[in-house]
């Protein structure tokens, strides 16, 4: 208890009050409580304490409080500064590039006191990794830029000038990264230089600049270039285009492109061009344009549509290349390829082309094909010299052109041989008048280099359409007729007579040529492979003779066999064929090709008394294995000429190890008795039945019959003349596996045959036959298509039959035709899970409806409507065939996958 009356208590109170303000009540009271123990010095201590307390406020307000206020303000400033730094970091993080500080110390070392996170993205290093040592950033600068980069930093440090630099970074094989640096330097107290700045990635800008530079260079290239708006109004041209057209840029800009229109192209040409641009965005082609000087020039033009980001066309860019020189060169090459360089007349190639065109379009007029040979030309050439001879040929060419119409053709084949293609005749007499005019013109004297020369012409003529429509054959017939003129009186013409020509072909002169061809080795065997399609292997080849005629080229057997088939030459040629086939068998055996070769034997050779003896003589040089690989083919009709001799020859051939095939089986009077007596090893189905079996049920029935007959007699059956995969698969489905034809391979020489054998691979589609269900379905689809095609053909064929009992009502019954019976029964059970099969129903019904309308309109005499119905019927049939083909493809894919 403190007493106010007690001075000591008063001091305590004052001490307590004042001290509590600055020191705290608890500490003061503690101090007072501790005073009693200090009895002797209590008063002194109390006074000293009171004095200290009384002086403390003055000290506090004069010294400590200002210091405290300063510290508080400093703390607040640091907080504000930190907030500013945080905001700056956030801002720097969003800046597209590097915000940084770079310090270059006096000793050459460097660091980056600050850098935002973009440093990692661009330089691929974290900011904290280069804070003290930033030497890494110089190691990734492109070697070609490194020297300039360091020099620019040094110059900025020395002069305290802003640092601005474009440079590249290089990271391995990656594309260069272009950077733009900007920084302001400041000198620090320690002598180092500190830059504050930013670095921006300008790679895309550089690429754009390069693209623009390339585009600018390209635009001013050697090719003319023009840019138009969507209305085809010119907005920019390059100097090459100005030079090309002769117009100045001022004359072209704001004008439409039709300023260059030449008038040589019709509206359809431009419509097709713009249609291509709209569909594909571009067009290329040749255009004739009219230049400022009025000249027309051909140009190769490329037009490209330029689109914006929304896919809308905003401009068109076109390039123009003058191809006048190219056209001139093309014309020169064309002349070399199609014209005789001496007389400038068409050559053999161009004549053949014109013959094809003429024969294809002229059916109501007579066309004459002539071969012309000069009489006496050799004497002129030998006496007056080659230069005179050449001039004479040019004069003859001129006279020929003067004698014929502009649309006719005079050609030179070489030497003194010419050809003529003459048309427009309605009677043979008109043609003969032209020929007489030509004969007289050629026979007139020639004045050459001051000297007179005389020649005449021997002309052979054949007329179309009386003669064949084959250009090569027409020329051969004309050549034959000309040869007859040369052999007689010359200086005239002769019309080809087919009857007389056939008679002449059997003369000894022609036989002599055949004999000479045999002696000179002009005959050659071609081989057409026979393939077992089920096993996917080559089992043999048929030998087919060809005549390598020195003038006429390669001749097929049909061009010489008929002439000699009744003479002894056919036997000589047959023996040569057997001998050559044996030689080829032996050669192939040495190469590892163990296949059979079949040769065709004529009836004259088969029935010849010496045939078997000559056969043994030919066999004497070869091993028995080679002989067993030889097969003989005999045409059925030839074998039937003398059944006794034929059967005996066949039996002895088989005894020698040679198998025998009856060729073209089904074309003769085929019977079981004949087949039994002939005792052949194989039957070959005639190609006419094979080619027609997918169209005509009758042909298919014959094919099935021959296959069944062969199976009954345990004979091999071979189909010839196969051309399509569907024929192959149907034959396999019917039980014929061995076949030959263009669908497998064309006939080829022996050397090419060996190469073909090495590379042979079976068609994967042949394997369809290995799966019964799939091959059966494929076969059913083929048969269904053939049946319905035949039904439609019969409908059309019977329209004009007076006894036809067909009615529109019967045609409307789509379930009663053979296809309908199959479709709604077996077909639906087999193919109901294929969507394309359901589509057939609608088309099939439409076909029957169209057939009924056709029949009704035809019988009513409404020809126009009937023709339209017929066209619709055939179109529907085509659609149906396409669907059936798609079904077969689906079946094939299911098996092959």
mmCIF file of C-alpha atoms in Angstrom, residues 361-715:
data_model
loop_
_atom_site.group_PDB
_atom_site.id
_atom_site.type_symbol
_atom_site.label_atom_id
_atom_site.label_comp_id
_atom_site.label_asym_id
_atom_site.label_seq_id
_atom_site.Cartn_x
_atom_site.Cartn_y
_atom_site.Cartn_z
ATOM 1 C CA UNK A 361 -16.619 -42.165 -142.030
ATOM 2 C CA UNK A 362 -17.258 -43.039 -145.682
ATOM 3 C CA UNK A 363 -19.748 -45.815 -146.290
ATOM 4 C CA UNK A 364 -21.848 -44.510 -149.176
ATOM 5 C CA UNK A 365 -19.053 -43.562 -151.545
ATOM 6 C CA UNK A 366 -16.228 -45.389 -153.236
ATOM 7 C CA UNK A 367 -12.710 -44.900 -151.899
ATOM 8 C CA UNK A 368 -9.723 -45.919 -154.013
ATOM 9 C CA UNK A 369 -6.428 -47.009 -152.461
ATOM 10 C CA UNK A 370 -3.641 -46.947 -155.034
ATOM 11 C CA UNK A 371 -0.011 -48.031 -155.141
ATOM 12 C CA UNK A 372 2.051 -46.255 -157.830
ATOM 13 C CA UNK A 373 5.507 -47.205 -159.024
ATOM 14 C CA UNK A 374 7.482 -45.212 -161.607
ATOM 15 C CA UNK A 375 8.591 -47.016 -164.755
ATOM 16 C CA UNK A 376 12.048 -46.036 -166.008
ATOM 17 C CA UNK A 377 13.073 -44.063 -162.923
ATOM 18 C CA UNK A 378 16.224 -46.127 -162.327
ATOM 19 C CA UNK A 379 17.511 -45.277 -165.806
ATOM 20 C CA UNK A 380 16.969 -41.540 -165.224
ATOM 21 C CA UNK A 381 18.677 -41.739 -161.850
ATOM 22 C CA UNK A 382 21.655 -43.639 -163.246
ATOM 23 C CA UNK A 383 22.161 -41.507 -166.373
ATOM 24 C CA UNK A 384 21.332 -38.001 -165.141
ATOM 25 C CA UNK A 385 22.506 -38.383 -161.556
ATOM 26 C CA UNK A 386 20.893 -38.522 -158.117
ATOM 27 C CA UNK A 387 20.215 -34.799 -158.022
ATOM 28 C CA UNK A 388 18.183 -35.084 -161.207
ATOM 29 C CA UNK A 389 16.453 -38.139 -159.817
ATOM 30 C CA UNK A 390 15.445 -36.227 -156.672
ATOM 31 C CA UNK A 391 14.142 -33.334 -158.775
ATOM 32 C CA UNK A 392 12.145 -35.773 -160.917
ATOM 33 C CA UNK A 393 10.517 -37.213 -157.788
ATOM 34 C CA UNK A 394 9.575 -33.707 -156.645
ATOM 35 C CA UNK A 395 8.045 -32.966 -160.057
ATOM 36 C CA UNK A 396 6.076 -36.221 -159.956
ATOM 37 C CA UNK A 397 4.792 -35.294 -156.495
ATOM 38 C CA UNK A 398 3.688 -31.899 -157.825
ATOM 39 C CA UNK A 399 1.831 -33.481 -160.776
ATOM 40 C CA UNK A 400 0.091 -35.983 -158.485
ATOM 41 C CA UNK A 401 -1.213 -33.175 -156.276
ATOM 42 C CA UNK A 402 -2.477 -31.310 -159.328
ATOM 43 C CA UNK A 403 -4.438 -34.359 -160.481
ATOM 44 C CA UNK A 404 -6.306 -35.051 -157.226
ATOM 45 C CA UNK A 405 -8.688 -33.123 -154.991
ATOM 46 C CA UNK A 406 -7.560 -31.090 -151.992
ATOM 47 C CA UNK A 407 -9.157 -33.624 -149.592
ATOM 48 C CA UNK A 408 -7.394 -36.589 -151.277
ATOM 49 C CA UNK A 409 -3.913 -37.720 -150.303
ATOM 50 C CA UNK A 410 -0.787 -38.425 -152.316
ATOM 51 C CA UNK A 411 1.995 -40.042 -150.277
ATOM 52 C CA UNK A 412 5.539 -41.194 -150.901
ATOM 53 C CA UNK A 413 6.682 -44.445 -149.311
ATOM 54 C CA UNK A 414 10.277 -44.220 -150.458
ATOM 55 C CA UNK A 415 12.325 -44.570 -153.639
ATOM 56 C CA UNK A 416 10.007 -44.234 -156.630
ATOM 57 C CA UNK A 417 7.015 -45.714 -154.814
ATOM 58 C CA UNK A 418 3.948 -43.552 -154.164
ATOM 59 C CA UNK A 419 0.490 -44.199 -152.734
ATOM 60 C CA UNK A 420 -2.824 -42.470 -153.345
ATOM 61 C CA UNK A 421 -5.993 -42.226 -151.253
ATOM 62 C CA UNK A 422 -8.830 -41.022 -153.462
ATOM 63 C CA UNK A 423 -12.426 -40.528 -152.411
ATOM 64 C CA UNK A 424 -15.721 -38.971 -153.412
ATOM 65 C CA UNK A 425 -16.535 -41.457 -156.178
ATOM 66 C CA UNK A 426 -20.078 -42.684 -156.727
ATOM 67 C CA UNK A 427 -19.145 -45.038 -159.556
ATOM 68 C CA UNK A 428 -16.068 -47.001 -160.610
ATOM 69 C CA UNK A 429 -16.008 -45.078 -163.893
ATOM 70 C CA UNK A 430 -15.301 -41.836 -162.057
ATOM 71 C CA UNK A 431 -12.313 -43.431 -160.354
ATOM 72 C CA UNK A 432 -10.997 -44.748 -163.663
ATOM 73 C CA UNK A 433 -11.169 -41.255 -165.202
ATOM 74 C CA UNK A 434 -8.989 -39.909 -162.377
ATOM 75 C CA UNK A 435 -6.513 -42.776 -162.814
ATOM 76 C CA UNK A 436 -6.236 -42.122 -166.561
ATOM 77 C CA UNK A 437 -5.611 -38.446 -165.873
ATOM 78 C CA UNK A 438 -2.807 -39.379 -163.479
ATOM 79 C CA UNK A 439 -1.272 -41.845 -165.956
ATOM 80 C CA UNK A 440 -1.233 -39.183 -168.698
ATOM 81 C CA UNK A 441 0.194 -36.502 -166.398
ATOM 82 C CA UNK A 442 3.042 -38.685 -165.144
ATOM 83 C CA UNK A 443 3.925 -39.823 -168.659
ATOM 84 C CA UNK A 444 4.406 -36.267 -169.980
ATOM 85 C CA UNK A 445 8.089 -35.268 -170.521
ATOM 86 C CA UNK A 446 10.093 -33.655 -167.671
ATOM 87 C CA UNK A 447 12.612 -30.847 -168.096
ATOM 88 C CA UNK A 448 15.306 -31.292 -165.435
ATOM 89 C CA UNK A 449 18.418 -29.124 -165.280
ATOM 90 C CA UNK A 450 18.204 -28.472 -169.010
ATOM 91 C CA UNK A 451 17.667 -32.111 -169.969
ATOM 92 C CA UNK A 452 14.540 -34.057 -170.868
ATOM 93 C CA UNK A 453 13.497 -37.156 -168.939
ATOM 94 C CA UNK A 454 10.685 -39.639 -169.435
ATOM 95 C CA UNK A 455 8.990 -41.928 -166.912
ATOM 96 C CA UNK A 456 5.585 -43.564 -166.656
ATOM 97 C CA UNK A 457 3.478 -44.976 -163.858
ATOM 98 C CA UNK A 458 2.202 -48.449 -163.011
ATOM 99 C CA UNK A 459 -0.767 -48.174 -160.642
ATOM 100 C CA UNK A 460 -2.520 -50.894 -158.686
ATOM 101 C CA UNK A 461 -5.950 -49.999 -157.294
ATOM 102 C CA UNK A 462 -8.349 -51.567 -154.820
ATOM 103 C CA UNK A 463 -11.759 -50.147 -153.961
ATOM 104 C CA UNK A 464 -13.497 -49.774 -150.625
ATOM 105 C CA UNK A 465 -16.076 -50.879 -149.515
ATOM 106 C CA UNK A 466 -15.921 -53.667 -152.090
ATOM 107 C CA UNK A 467 -12.600 -54.747 -150.632
ATOM 108 C CA UNK A 468 -11.646 -55.171 -146.955
ATOM 109 C CA UNK A 469 -11.817 -52.259 -144.543
ATOM 110 C CA UNK A 470 -8.360 -53.021 -143.130
ATOM 111 C CA UNK A 471 -5.858 -50.355 -144.311
ATOM 112 C CA UNK A 472 -2.865 -52.713 -144.380
ATOM 113 C CA UNK A 473 -4.760 -55.296 -146.381
ATOM 114 C CA UNK A 474 -5.994 -52.659 -148.826
ATOM 115 C CA UNK A 475 -2.428 -51.527 -149.451
ATOM 116 C CA UNK A 476 -1.305 -55.121 -149.984
ATOM 117 C CA UNK A 477 -4.087 -55.729 -152.480
ATOM 118 C CA UNK A 478 -3.222 -52.516 -154.315
ATOM 119 C CA UNK A 479 0.420 -53.600 -154.307
ATOM 120 C CA UNK A 480 -0.535 -56.967 -155.792
ATOM 121 C CA UNK A 481 -2.477 -55.255 -158.559
ATOM 122 C CA UNK A 482 0.445 -52.910 -159.245
ATOM 123 C CA UNK A 483 2.792 -55.897 -159.487
ATOM 124 C CA UNK A 484 0.586 -57.340 -162.193
ATOM 125 C CA UNK A 485 0.812 -54.071 -164.152
ATOM 126 C CA UNK A 486 4.616 -54.076 -163.806
ATOM 127 C CA UNK A 487 4.744 -57.670 -165.060
ATOM 128 C CA UNK A 488 2.697 -56.850 -168.146
ATOM 129 C CA UNK A 489 2.809 -53.647 -170.166
ATOM 130 C CA UNK A 490 3.510 -51.049 -167.456
ATOM 131 C CA UNK A 491 2.280 -47.457 -167.949
ATOM 132 C CA UNK A 492 -1.241 -48.275 -166.824
ATOM 133 C CA UNK A 493 -3.447 -49.278 -163.941
ATOM 134 C CA UNK A 494 -5.263 -52.387 -162.791
ATOM 135 C CA UNK A 495 -8.157 -52.801 -160.380
ATOM 136 C CA UNK A 496 -7.742 -55.474 -157.738
ATOM 137 C CA UNK A 497 -10.046 -58.442 -158.331
ATOM 138 C CA UNK A 498 -10.562 -60.532 -155.209
ATOM 139 C CA UNK A 499 -11.517 -63.691 -157.116
ATOM 140 C CA UNK A 500 -8.620 -63.348 -159.466
ATOM 141 C CA UNK A 501 -6.295 -62.485 -156.572
ATOM 142 C CA UNK A 502 -7.198 -65.674 -154.733
ATOM 143 C CA UNK A 503 -6.536 -67.607 -157.895
ATOM 144 C CA UNK A 504 -3.196 -65.850 -158.341
ATOM 145 C CA UNK A 505 -2.209 -66.548 -154.761
ATOM 146 C CA UNK A 506 -2.163 -70.248 -155.523
ATOM 147 C CA UNK A 507 0.228 -69.872 -158.429
ATOM 148 C CA UNK A 508 3.752 -71.240 -158.385
ATOM 149 C CA UNK A 509 5.123 -67.698 -157.949
ATOM 150 C CA UNK A 510 3.537 -67.413 -154.540
ATOM 151 C CA UNK A 511 4.535 -70.952 -153.642
ATOM 152 C CA UNK A 512 8.084 -70.053 -154.566
ATOM 153 C CA UNK A 513 8.026 -67.172 -152.077
ATOM 154 C CA UNK A 514 6.844 -69.515 -149.351
ATOM 155 C CA UNK A 515 9.591 -71.982 -150.221
ATOM 156 C CA UNK A 516 12.198 -69.227 -150.183
ATOM 157 C CA UNK A 517 10.899 -68.021 -146.832
ATOM 158 C CA UNK A 518 11.382 -71.510 -145.413
ATOM 159 C CA UNK A 519 14.904 -71.707 -146.824
ATOM 160 C CA UNK A 520 15.826 -68.227 -145.529
ATOM 161 C CA UNK A 521 14.455 -68.825 -142.058
ATOM 162 C CA UNK A 522 11.782 -66.171 -142.318
ATOM 163 C CA UNK A 523 9.272 -68.240 -140.388
ATOM 164 C CA UNK A 524 9.167 -68.082 -136.594
ATOM 165 C CA UNK A 525 7.091 -69.781 -133.934
ATOM 166 C CA UNK A 526 5.156 -67.703 -131.439
ATOM 167 C CA UNK A 527 3.898 -69.369 -128.275
ATOM 168 C CA UNK A 528 0.646 -68.747 -126.417
ATOM 169 C CA UNK A 529 0.726 -70.135 -122.863
ATOM 170 C CA UNK A 530 -1.778 -72.687 -121.640
ATOM 171 C CA UNK A 531 -2.475 -72.278 -117.937
ATOM 172 C CA UNK A 532 -4.172 -74.492 -115.394
ATOM 173 C CA UNK A 533 -5.970 -71.668 -113.628
ATOM 174 C CA UNK A 534 -7.145 -73.807 -110.724
ATOM 175 C CA UNK A 535 -3.601 -74.839 -109.848
ATOM 176 C CA UNK A 536 -2.172 -71.487 -110.957
ATOM 177 C CA UNK A 537 0.600 -72.954 -113.114
ATOM 178 C CA UNK A 538 1.646 -72.996 -116.771
ATOM 179 C CA UNK A 539 1.181 -76.451 -118.281
ATOM 180 C CA UNK A 540 2.002 -75.797 -121.892
ATOM 181 C CA UNK A 541 1.964 -73.505 -124.901
ATOM 182 C CA UNK A 542 0.499 -73.602 -128.385
ATOM 183 C CA UNK A 543 2.965 -72.960 -131.190
ATOM 184 C CA UNK A 544 1.689 -70.511 -133.809
ATOM 185 C CA UNK A 545 3.678 -69.865 -136.969
ATOM 186 C CA UNK A 546 4.451 -66.335 -138.133
ATOM 187 C CA UNK A 547 6.060 -65.157 -141.373
ATOM 188 C CA UNK A 548 8.624 -62.376 -140.911
ATOM 189 C CA UNK A 549 8.117 -60.963 -144.385
ATOM 190 C CA UNK A 550 11.004 -58.657 -145.344
ATOM 191 C CA UNK A 551 8.621 -56.044 -146.786
ATOM 192 C CA UNK A 552 5.177 -56.621 -145.333
ATOM 193 C CA UNK A 553 6.343 -57.319 -141.782
ATOM 194 C CA UNK A 554 4.977 -60.074 -139.572
ATOM 195 C CA UNK A 555 2.164 -61.994 -141.272
ATOM 196 C CA UNK A 556 -0.323 -64.144 -139.372
ATOM 197 C CA UNK A 557 -1.162 -67.691 -140.557
ATOM 198 C CA UNK A 558 -4.488 -66.538 -142.000
ATOM 199 C CA UNK A 559 -2.576 -64.589 -144.655
ATOM 200 C CA UNK A 560 -0.637 -67.523 -146.111
ATOM 201 C CA UNK A 561 -1.899 -70.855 -144.715
ATOM 202 C CA UNK A 562 -5.166 -70.818 -146.742
ATOM 203 C CA UNK A 563 -3.083 -70.381 -149.905
ATOM 204 C CA UNK A 564 -0.870 -73.421 -149.333
ATOM 205 C CA UNK A 565 -3.144 -75.718 -147.315
ATOM 206 C CA UNK A 566 -3.879 -77.863 -150.348
ATOM 207 C CA UNK A 567 -0.281 -78.021 -151.552
ATOM 208 C CA UNK A 568 2.824 -79.843 -150.529
ATOM 209 C CA UNK A 569 4.143 -76.668 -148.930
ATOM 210 C CA UNK A 570 1.761 -77.125 -146.021
ATOM 211 C CA UNK A 571 3.498 -80.413 -145.240
ATOM 212 C CA UNK A 572 6.954 -78.813 -145.398
ATOM 213 C CA UNK A 573 5.818 -75.969 -143.154
ATOM 214 C CA UNK A 574 4.222 -78.469 -140.761
ATOM 215 C CA UNK A 575 7.432 -80.479 -140.508
ATOM 216 C CA UNK A 576 9.427 -77.316 -139.875
ATOM 217 C CA UNK A 577 6.952 -76.389 -137.128
ATOM 218 C CA UNK A 578 7.379 -79.767 -135.401
ATOM 219 C CA UNK A 579 11.178 -79.577 -135.695
ATOM 220 C CA UNK A 580 11.279 -76.021 -134.294
ATOM 221 C CA UNK A 581 8.917 -76.974 -131.450
ATOM 222 C CA UNK A 582 11.178 -79.903 -130.490
ATOM 223 C CA UNK A 583 14.208 -77.620 -130.522
ATOM 224 C CA UNK A 584 12.406 -75.123 -128.298
ATOM 225 C CA UNK A 585 11.301 -77.872 -125.901
ATOM 226 C CA UNK A 586 14.890 -79.015 -125.573
ATOM 227 C CA UNK A 587 16.102 -75.450 -124.963
ATOM 228 C CA UNK A 588 13.444 -74.784 -122.335
ATOM 229 C CA UNK A 589 14.172 -78.082 -120.610
ATOM 230 C CA UNK A 590 17.788 -76.990 -120.238
ATOM 231 C CA UNK A 591 16.528 -73.769 -118.646
ATOM 232 C CA UNK A 592 14.283 -75.666 -116.237
ATOM 233 C CA UNK A 593 10.940 -75.067 -117.972
ATOM 234 C CA UNK A 594 9.282 -78.469 -118.260
ATOM 235 C CA UNK A 595 6.115 -77.561 -120.132
ATOM 236 C CA UNK A 596 4.386 -79.038 -123.190
ATOM 237 C CA UNK A 597 4.181 -77.495 -126.665
ATOM 238 C CA UNK A 598 1.296 -78.237 -129.011
ATOM 239 C CA UNK A 599 1.611 -77.841 -132.786
ATOM 240 C CA UNK A 600 -1.197 -77.687 -135.350
ATOM 241 C CA UNK A 601 -1.235 -80.367 -138.039
ATOM 242 C CA UNK A 602 -3.169 -79.847 -141.264
ATOM 243 C CA UNK A 603 -5.425 -82.561 -142.625
ATOM 244 C CA UNK A 604 -3.136 -82.923 -145.658
ATOM 245 C CA UNK A 605 -0.143 -83.624 -143.430
ATOM 246 C CA UNK A 606 -2.125 -85.929 -141.142
ATOM 247 C CA UNK A 607 -3.366 -88.028 -144.056
ATOM 248 C CA UNK A 608 -0.007 -88.088 -145.819
ATOM 249 C CA UNK A 609 1.474 -91.600 -146.017
ATOM 250 C CA UNK A 610 4.912 -90.407 -144.921
ATOM 251 C CA UNK A 611 3.646 -88.432 -141.935
ATOM 252 C CA UNK A 612 4.398 -91.030 -139.251
ATOM 253 C CA UNK A 613 7.769 -91.954 -140.797
ATOM 254 C CA UNK A 614 8.839 -88.302 -140.961
ATOM 255 C CA UNK A 615 7.676 -87.874 -137.395
ATOM 256 C CA UNK A 616 9.927 -90.716 -136.254
ATOM 257 C CA UNK A 617 12.871 -89.226 -138.145
ATOM 258 C CA UNK A 618 12.361 -85.887 -136.400
ATOM 259 C CA UNK A 619 12.102 -87.620 -133.015
ATOM 260 C CA UNK A 620 15.352 -89.520 -133.510
ATOM 261 C CA UNK A 621 17.465 -86.589 -132.301
ATOM 262 C CA UNK A 622 15.655 -86.039 -129.008
ATOM 263 C CA UNK A 623 15.249 -87.707 -125.654
ATOM 264 C CA UNK A 624 11.976 -89.486 -124.888
ATOM 265 C CA UNK A 625 11.086 -86.901 -122.243
ATOM 266 C CA UNK A 626 11.234 -84.161 -124.862
ATOM 267 C CA UNK A 627 9.033 -86.193 -127.220
ATOM 268 C CA UNK A 628 6.416 -86.734 -124.498
ATOM 269 C CA UNK A 629 6.101 -82.984 -124.079
ATOM 270 C CA UNK A 630 5.107 -82.535 -127.717
ATOM 271 C CA UNK A 631 1.380 -82.420 -128.430
ATOM 272 C CA UNK A 632 -0.360 -82.460 -131.814
ATOM 273 C CA UNK A 633 -3.531 -80.484 -132.435
ATOM 274 C CA UNK A 634 -5.872 -81.598 -135.202
ATOM 275 C CA UNK A 635 -8.910 -79.587 -136.233
ATOM 276 C CA UNK A 636 -12.026 -81.670 -135.693
ATOM 277 C CA UNK A 637 -13.295 -81.158 -139.224
ATOM 278 C CA UNK A 638 -9.919 -82.284 -140.654
ATOM 279 C CA UNK A 639 -9.989 -85.453 -138.598
ATOM 280 C CA UNK A 640 -13.466 -86.275 -139.860
ATOM 281 C CA UNK A 641 -12.428 -86.120 -143.526
ATOM 282 C CA UNK A 642 -11.105 -89.659 -143.349
ATOM 283 C CA UNK A 643 -12.012 -91.268 -140.052
ATOM 284 C CA UNK A 644 -10.034 -94.467 -140.655
ATOM 285 C CA UNK A 645 -6.757 -92.766 -141.571
ATOM 286 C CA UNK A 646 -7.166 -90.129 -138.905
ATOM 287 C CA UNK A 647 -7.852 -92.597 -136.093
ATOM 288 C CA UNK A 648 -4.904 -94.792 -137.151
ATOM 289 C CA UNK A 649 -2.534 -91.791 -137.257
ATOM 290 C CA UNK A 650 -3.740 -90.602 -133.843
ATOM 291 C CA UNK A 651 -3.250 -94.074 -132.353
ATOM 292 C CA UNK A 652 0.332 -94.333 -133.640
ATOM 293 C CA UNK A 653 1.170 -90.847 -132.456
ATOM 294 C CA UNK A 654 0.034 -91.834 -128.976
ATOM 295 C CA UNK A 655 2.135 -95.001 -129.206
ATOM 296 C CA UNK A 656 5.177 -92.777 -129.820
ATOM 297 C CA UNK A 657 4.364 -90.802 -126.667
ATOM 298 C CA UNK A 658 2.751 -87.836 -128.412
ATOM 299 C CA UNK A 659 -0.647 -86.763 -127.094
ATOM 300 C CA UNK A 660 -3.337 -85.568 -129.498
ATOM 301 C CA UNK A 661 -5.899 -82.774 -129.072
ATOM 302 C CA UNK A 662 -9.005 -82.254 -131.197
ATOM 303 C CA UNK A 663 -8.999 -78.532 -131.947
ATOM 304 C CA UNK A 664 -12.093 -76.321 -132.462
ATOM 305 C CA UNK A 665 -14.257 -79.081 -131.025
ATOM 306 C CA UNK A 666 -17.973 -78.459 -131.496
ATOM 307 C CA UNK A 667 -17.653 -76.809 -134.915
ATOM 308 C CA UNK A 668 -17.911 -80.116 -136.812
ATOM 309 C CA UNK A 669 -20.361 -82.973 -136.652
ATOM 310 C CA UNK A 670 -19.359 -83.920 -133.136
ATOM 311 C CA UNK A 671 -20.703 -87.245 -131.988
ATOM 312 C CA UNK A 672 -19.941 -89.890 -129.397
ATOM 313 C CA UNK A 673 -19.068 -92.349 -132.133
ATOM 314 C CA UNK A 674 -16.493 -90.033 -133.701
ATOM 315 C CA UNK A 675 -14.989 -89.230 -130.337
ATOM 316 C CA UNK A 676 -14.713 -92.908 -129.480
ATOM 317 C CA UNK A 677 -12.986 -93.814 -132.753
ATOM 318 C CA UNK A 678 -10.578 -90.890 -132.772
ATOM 319 C CA UNK A 679 -9.312 -91.696 -129.260
ATOM 320 C CA UNK A 680 -7.782 -88.280 -128.640
ATOM 321 C CA UNK A 681 -6.278 -87.155 -125.312
ATOM 322 C CA UNK A 682 -7.921 -83.745 -125.061
ATOM 323 C CA UNK A 683 -10.659 -81.584 -126.511
ATOM 324 C CA UNK A 684 -10.206 -77.891 -127.219
ATOM 325 C CA UNK A 685 -13.391 -75.793 -127.080
ATOM 326 C CA UNK A 686 -13.717 -73.480 -130.060
ATOM 327 C CA UNK A 687 -13.155 -69.833 -129.164
ATOM 328 C CA UNK A 688 -16.449 -68.735 -130.744
ATOM 329 C CA UNK A 689 -18.367 -70.598 -128.031
ATOM 330 C CA UNK A 690 -16.087 -69.291 -125.278
ATOM 331 C CA UNK A 691 -16.502 -65.682 -126.367
ATOM 332 C CA UNK A 692 -20.289 -65.992 -126.571
ATOM 333 C CA UNK A 693 -21.045 -68.029 -123.449
ATOM 334 C CA UNK A 694 -21.538 -64.970 -121.218
ATOM 335 C CA UNK A 695 -24.053 -63.544 -123.687
ATOM 336 C CA UNK A 696 -25.769 -66.452 -125.366
ATOM 337 C CA UNK A 697 -27.175 -69.336 -123.282
ATOM 338 C CA UNK A 698 -26.860 -71.511 -126.392
ATOM 339 C CA UNK A 699 -23.079 -71.011 -126.508
ATOM 340 C CA UNK A 700 -22.869 -71.679 -122.775
ATOM 341 C CA UNK A 701 -24.850 -74.898 -123.248
ATOM 342 C CA UNK A 702 -22.378 -76.030 -125.943
ATOM 343 C CA UNK A 703 -19.445 -75.263 -123.649
ATOM 344 C CA UNK A 704 -21.078 -77.226 -120.820
ATOM 345 C CA UNK A 705 -21.784 -80.063 -123.246
ATOM 346 C CA UNK A 706 -18.175 -80.267 -124.457
ATOM 347 C CA UNK A 707 -16.883 -80.192 -120.876
ATOM 348 C CA UNK A 708 -19.347 -82.898 -119.870
ATOM 349 C CA UNK A 709 -18.428 -84.993 -122.908
ATOM 350 C CA UNK A 710 -14.730 -84.693 -122.087
ATOM 351 C CA UNK A 711 -15.408 -85.714 -118.497
ATOM 352 C CA UNK A 712 -17.399 -88.728 -119.660
ATOM 353 C CA UNK A 713 -14.508 -89.920 -121.836
ATOM 354 C CA UNK A 714 -11.932 -88.876 -119.203
ATOM 355 C CA UNK A 715 -10.331 -86.438 -121.583
#
